[in-house]
Amino acid sequence: MSARQWQRVGGLTGILFAALTVATIFEPSEPDADEPTSTIARALADDRTAHVLVTYLSEIAAVLFLVFVAALWGVLRRAESVAGASLVALMGGIAFSTLEIGRHGAFLALVEAADKERETAAIRALLELDNTLFTGSLFALVAFHVGVALSAIPLRSLPAWLGWWAAGLALLFAVSALGIFGDYDEGPLFGILLPIGLLAHLLWVLAASGLMLRRAGGADAAVHAA
């Protein structure tokens, strides 16, 4: 597959990733981890179908993001004499997709355990695993955006504004991750900064996807003109 074809694939998968991620916003709210395990299990079992559907969409979105990252890595790598920042972005993207696939798999196991009325200890353990993997996903996004910023800003592999945007996202996710030292999903770090960061991340992916599609289209036009 040629470079421009990869850019086109990356742009399309990035847009699809953002669309599927937005669709998962309509998932029923997850029970508070501080609630009794029996209450959590009952709430998850009641909304089993919706949770399973959202988990399926989220797994597909994680795979789409992985393809987007692979295409973006090609764009970043061409601006480097030696693989450096682009490799950081690639590893961060791979880690994010891997952790998200594992996290949603753990959540599906949690829903099934709740629906089948498994032992409360198993349900609690799966809930804690889901929360822990989510924290890992945040740090993977930090690595991804740090790599992008270190490539785009000095090397102009992407427009500088996309690089500075990525740098801001890396900082925002790093600060949001400090919430793990407090009450999970409570307070300004997780309750305010994190949703803003996730929305800005989706917009960044859309912007980068649009750029790759335009570049691929421009390359096609140049080939036809020649």
mmCIF file of C-alpha atoms in Angstrom, residues 4-106:
data_model
loop_
_atom_site.group_PDB
_atom_site.id
_atom_site.type_symbol
_atom_site.label_atom_id
_atom_site.label_comp_id
_atom_site.label_asym_id
_atom_site.label_seq_id
_atom_site.Cartn_x
_atom_site.Cartn_y
_atom_site.Cartn_z
ATOM 1 C CA ARG A 4 -0.951 8.283 0.203
ATOM 2 C CA GLN A 5 -3.249 5.242 0.418
ATOM 3 C CA TRP A 6 -2.161 4.724 4.023
ATOM 4 C CA GLN A 7 -2.892 8.366 4.759
ATOM 5 C CA ARG A 8 -6.368 7.969 3.292
ATOM 6 C CA VAL A 9 -6.990 4.832 5.367
ATOM 7 C CA GLY A 10 -5.664 6.594 8.463
ATOM 8 C CA GLY A 11 -7.901 9.588 7.900
ATOM 9 C CA LEU A 12 -11.005 7.451 7.433
ATOM 10 C CA THR A 13 -10.305 5.239 10.452
ATOM 11 C CA GLY A 14 -9.627 8.291 12.608
ATOM 12 C CA ILE A 15 -13.019 9.748 11.708
ATOM 13 C CA LEU A 16 -14.738 6.413 12.361
ATOM 14 C CA PHE A 17 -12.947 6.119 15.710
ATOM 15 C CA ALA A 18 -14.243 9.519 16.765
ATOM 16 C CA ALA A 19 -17.769 8.695 15.586
ATOM 17 C CA LEU A 20 -17.921 5.396 17.479
ATOM 18 C CA THR A 21 -16.455 6.983 20.594
ATOM 19 C CA VAL A 22 -19.143 9.662 20.534
ATOM 20 C CA ALA A 23 -21.774 6.923 20.149
ATOM 21 C CA THR A 24 -20.595 5.309 23.393
ATOM 22 C CA ILE A 25 -21.454 8.484 25.308
ATOM 23 C CA PHE A 26 -25.035 7.224 25.413
ATOM 24 C CA GLU A 27 -24.006 4.242 27.542
ATOM 25 C CA PRO A 28 -25.924 3.969 30.829
ATOM 26 C CA SER A 29 -23.956 5.564 33.632
ATOM 27 C CA GLU A 30 -21.749 3.166 35.557
ATOM 28 C CA PRO A 31 -22.480 2.705 39.271
ATOM 29 C CA ASP A 32 -20.266 4.559 41.729
ATOM 30 C CA ALA A 33 -17.399 2.383 42.939
ATOM 31 C CA ASP A 34 -18.171 3.426 46.533
ATOM 32 C CA GLU A 35 -21.618 1.835 46.412
ATOM 33 C CA PRO A 36 -22.191 -1.652 47.857
ATOM 34 C CA THR A 37 -21.155 -4.400 45.457
ATOM 35 C CA SER A 38 -24.684 -5.807 45.429
ATOM 36 C CA THR A 39 -26.040 -2.441 44.260
ATOM 37 C CA ILE A 40 -23.388 -2.231 41.534
ATOM 38 C CA ALA A 41 -24.172 -5.749 40.329
ATOM 39 C CA ARG A 42 -27.897 -5.054 40.193
ATOM 40 C CA ALA A 43 -27.425 -1.841 38.194
ATOM 41 C CA LEU A 44 -25.090 -3.507 35.686
ATOM 42 C CA ALA A 45 -27.391 -6.492 35.230
ATOM 43 C CA ASP A 46 -30.398 -4.247 34.625
ATOM 44 C CA ASP A 47 -28.603 -2.491 31.731
ATOM 45 C CA ARG A 48 -26.763 -5.557 30.431
ATOM 46 C CA THR A 49 -27.789 -5.234 26.761
ATOM 47 C CA ALA A 50 -26.763 -1.583 26.520
ATOM 48 C CA HIS A 51 -23.426 -2.240 28.253
ATOM 49 C CA VAL A 52 -22.631 -5.169 25.941
ATOM 50 C CA LEU A 53 -23.425 -3.099 22.832
ATOM 51 C CA VAL A 54 -21.297 -0.176 23.989
ATOM 52 C CA THR A 55 -18.436 -2.533 24.853
ATOM 53 C CA TYR A 56 -18.585 -3.991 21.333
ATOM 54 C CA LEU A 57 -18.472 -0.514 19.766
ATOM 55 C CA SER A 58 -15.616 0.509 22.068
ATOM 56 C CA GLU A 59 -13.545 -2.532 21.080
ATOM 57 C CA ILE A 60 -14.017 -1.687 17.391
ATOM 58 C CA ALA A 61 -13.089 1.938 18.100
ATOM 59 C CA ALA A 62 -9.847 0.802 19.771
ATOM 60 C CA VAL A 63 -8.883 -1.190 16.666
ATOM 61 C CA LEU A 64 -9.713 1.771 14.413
ATOM 62 C CA PHE A 65 -7.528 4.038 16.549
ATOM 63 C CA LEU A 66 -4.662 1.572 16.159
ATOM 64 C CA VAL A 67 -4.917 1.796 12.355
ATOM 65 C CA PHE A 68 -5.082 5.596 12.591
ATOM 66 C CA VAL A 69 -1.933 5.625 14.733
ATOM 67 C CA ALA A 70 -0.076 3.382 12.266
ATOM 68 C CA ALA A 71 -0.902 5.750 9.406
ATOM 69 C CA LEU A 72 0.018 8.801 11.473
ATOM 70 C CA TRP A 73 3.323 7.196 12.419
ATOM 71 C CA GLY A 74 4.186 7.008 8.712
ATOM 72 C CA VAL A 75 3.573 10.753 8.396
ATOM 73 C CA LEU A 76 5.713 11.547 11.439
ATOM 74 C CA ARG A 77 8.487 9.115 10.502
ATOM 75 C CA ARG A 78 9.076 10.655 7.074
ATOM 76 C CA ALA A 79 10.130 13.913 8.731
ATOM 77 C CA GLU A 80 12.819 12.206 10.859
ATOM 78 C CA SER A 81 16.324 11.154 9.935
ATOM 79 C CA VAL A 82 16.313 8.667 12.818
ATOM 80 C CA ALA A 83 13.165 7.208 14.392
ATOM 81 C CA GLY A 84 12.611 8.999 17.690
ATOM 82 C CA ALA A 85 9.536 11.019 18.529
ATOM 83 C CA SER A 86 7.442 9.120 15.992
ATOM 84 C CA LEU A 87 8.294 5.885 17.798
ATOM 85 C CA VAL A 88 7.121 7.361 21.108
ATOM 86 C CA ALA A 89 3.814 8.302 19.465
ATOM 87 C CA LEU A 90 3.480 4.848 17.910
ATOM 88 C CA MET A 91 4.181 3.022 21.183
ATOM 89 C CA GLY A 92 1.797 5.303 23.048
ATOM 90 C CA GLY A 93 -0.948 4.651 20.504
ATOM 91 C CA ILE A 94 -0.383 0.896 20.590
ATOM 92 C CA ALA A 95 -0.429 0.925 24.399
ATOM 93 C CA PHE A 96 -3.665 2.939 24.437
ATOM 94 C CA SER A 97 -5.473 0.584 22.052
ATOM 95 C CA THR A 98 -4.183 -2.494 23.875
ATOM 96 C CA LEU A 99 -5.221 -1.185 27.284
ATOM 97 C CA GLU A 100 -8.623 -0.115 25.983
ATOM 98 C CA ILE A 101 -9.274 -3.545 24.473
ATOM 99 C CA GLY A 102 -8.257 -5.151 27.767
ATOM 100 C CA ARG A 103 -10.289 -2.670 29.807
ATOM 101 C CA HIS A 104 -13.477 -3.182 27.848
ATOM 102 C CA GLY A 105 -12.934 -6.928 27.964
ATOM 103 C CA ALA A 106 -12.679 -6.713 31.746
#
